[in-house]
């Protein structure tokens, strides 16, 4: 399982095609990453706030759009405080 460690900078709720998801902006020193929590996994974010130091278990999800554009998504599976 892949893991990311950092501080939550922002938590945003997005709605695409009727499906809610939350996107965490995670910062570690000079690096930044955007981690999506979707479906069942959105509930795992309850109780987490900006400036919390966390470890997030992730998986990579690559997709190719109908137009042939390649996208990489980082999907959160679990989150814990450090």
C-alpha positions as YAML, in Angstrom:
chain: A
units: angstrom
residues:
- id: 1
  name: UNK
  ca: [0.00, 0.00, 0.00]
- id: 2
  name: UNK
  ca: [1.30, 3.45, -0.89]
- id: 3
  name: UNK
  ca: [1.27, 6.19, 1.75]
- id: 4
  name: UNK
  ca: [1.57, 9.96, 1.76]
- id: 5
  name: UNK
  ca: [2.56, 11.96, 4.85]
- id: 6
  name: UNK
  ca: [1.91, 15.66, 5.30]
- id: 7
  name: UNK
  ca: [-0.24, 18.46, 6.67]
- id: 8
  name: UNK
  ca: [-3.80, 19.08, 5.49]
- id: 9
  name: UNK
  ca: [-3.83, 22.49, 3.85]
- id: 10
  name: UNK
  ca: [-7.41, 22.43, 2.50]
- id: 11
  name: UNK
  ca: [-10.46, 20.14, 2.36]
- id: 12
  name: UNK
  ca: [-12.87, 20.80, -0.52]
- id: 13
  name: UNK
  ca: [-16.18, 19.15, -1.41]
- id: 14
  name: UNK
  ca: [-16.81, 18.61, -5.11]
- id: 15
  name: UNK
  ca: [-19.87, 17.24, -6.90]
- id: 16
  name: UNK
  ca: [-19.39, 15.65, -10.29]
- id: 17
  name: UNK
  ca: [-22.23, 13.86, -12.05]
- id: 18
  name: UNK
  ca: [-24.20, 13.71, -8.79]
- id: 19
  name: UNK
  ca: [-21.37, 12.01, -6.88]
- id: 20
  name: UNK
  ca: [-19.87, 13.84, -3.92]
- id: 21
  name: UNK
  ca: [-16.16, 13.61, -3.31]
- id: 22
  name: UNK
  ca: [-13.71, 15.47, -1.11]
- id: 23
  name: UNK
  ca: [-10.30, 16.59, -2.21]
- id: 24
  name: UNK
  ca: [-7.57, 17.12, 0.36]
- id: 25
  name: UNK
  ca: [-4.67, 19.41, -0.42]
- id: 26
  name: UNK
  ca: [-1.74, 17.78, 1.36]
- id: 27
  name: UNK
  ca: [1.54, 19.65, 1.83]
- id: 28
  name: UNK
  ca: [4.90, 18.19, 2.82]
- id: 29
  name: UNK
  ca: [7.69, 20.78, 2.98]
- id: 30
  name: UNK
  ca: [7.77, 22.23, -0.56]
- id: 31
  name: UNK
  ca: [5.63, 19.54, -2.23]
- id: 32
  name: UNK
  ca: [1.86, 19.52, -2.65]
- id: 33
  name: UNK
  ca: [-0.52, 16.71, -3.60]
- id: 34
  name: UNK
  ca: [-4.28, 16.48, -4.18]
- id: 35
  name: UNK
  ca: [-5.92, 13.33, -2.80]
- id: 36
  name: UNK
  ca: [-9.52, 12.42, -3.67]
- id: 37
  name: UNK
  ca: [-11.82, 10.60, -1.25]
- id: 38
  name: UNK
  ca: [-14.91, 9.19, -2.97]
- id: 39
  name: UNK
  ca: [-18.03, 7.24, -2.00]
- id: 40
  name: UNK
  ca: [-17.67, 5.24, 1.23]
- id: 41
  name: UNK
  ca: [-14.22, 6.73, 1.88]
- id: 42
  name: UNK
  ca: [-15.55, 10.31, 2.27]
- id: 43
  name: UNK
  ca: [-16.82, 9.35, 5.75]
- id: 44
  name: UNK
  ca: [-13.26, 8.59, 6.87]
- id: 45
  name: UNK
  ca: [-12.54, 12.35, 6.79]
- id: 46
  name: UNK
  ca: [-14.93, 13.15, 9.64]
- id: 47
  name: UNK
  ca: [-13.05, 14.82, 12.48]
- id: 48
  name: UNK
  ca: [-10.09, 15.89, 10.34]
- id: 49
  name: UNK
  ca: [-9.32, 19.60, 9.95]
- id: 50
  name: UNK
  ca: [-6.90, 21.92, 8.22]
- id: 51
  name: UNK
  ca: [-3.39, 21.84, 9.74]
- id: 52
  name: UNK
  ca: [-3.74, 18.22, 10.94]
- id: 53
  name: UNK
  ca: [-0.61, 16.11, 10.30]
- id: 54
  name: UNK
  ca: [-1.73, 12.89, 8.66]
- id: 55
  name: UNK
  ca: [-0.75, 9.67, 6.90]
- id: 56
  name: UNK
  ca: [-3.00, 8.79, 3.95]
- id: 57
  name: UNK
  ca: [-3.12, 5.34, 2.34]
- id: 58
  name: UNK
  ca: [-3.66, 5.77, -1.38]
- id: 59
  name: UNK
  ca: [-4.09, 3.98, -4.67]
- id: 60
  name: UNK
  ca: [-3.39, 5.30, -8.15]
- id: 61
  name: UNK
  ca: [-6.18, 5.37, -10.72]
- id: 62
  name: UNK
  ca: [-5.23, 6.12, -14.30]
- id: 63
  name: UNK
  ca: [-7.89, 6.81, -16.92]
- id: 64
  name: UNK
  ca: [-8.06, 7.62, -20.61]
- id: 65
  name: UNK
  ca: [-10.85, 10.01, -21.61]
- id: 66
  name: UNK
  ca: [-13.01, 9.61, -24.72]
- id: 67
  name: UNK
  ca: [-10.78, 12.23, -26.34]
- id: 68
  name: UNK
  ca: [-7.69, 10.10, -25.61]
- id: 69
  name: UNK
  ca: [-6.36, 12.32, -22.82]
- id: 70
  name: UNK
  ca: [-4.59, 10.45, -20.01]
- id: 71
  name: UNK
  ca: [-5.35, 11.36, -16.39]
- id: 72
  name: UNK
  ca: [-3.83, 10.17, -13.12]
- id: 73
  name: UNK
  ca: [-5.89, 10.36, -9.94]
- id: 74
  name: UNK
  ca: [-4.65, 9.77, -6.41]
- id: 75
  name: UNK
  ca: [-7.47, 8.15, -4.43]
- id: 76
  name: UNK
  ca: [-7.50, 8.05, -0.63]
- id: 77
  name: UNK
  ca: [-8.39, 4.78, 1.11]
- id: 78
  name: UNK
  ca: [-7.63, 5.59, 4.74]
- id: 79
  name: UNK
  ca: [-6.37, 8.50, 6.84]
- id: 80
  name: UNK
  ca: [-4.75, 8.67, 10.30]
- id: 81
  name: UNK
  ca: [-3.26, 11.42, 12.43]
- id: 82
  name: UNK
  ca: [0.49, 11.41, 12.97]
...
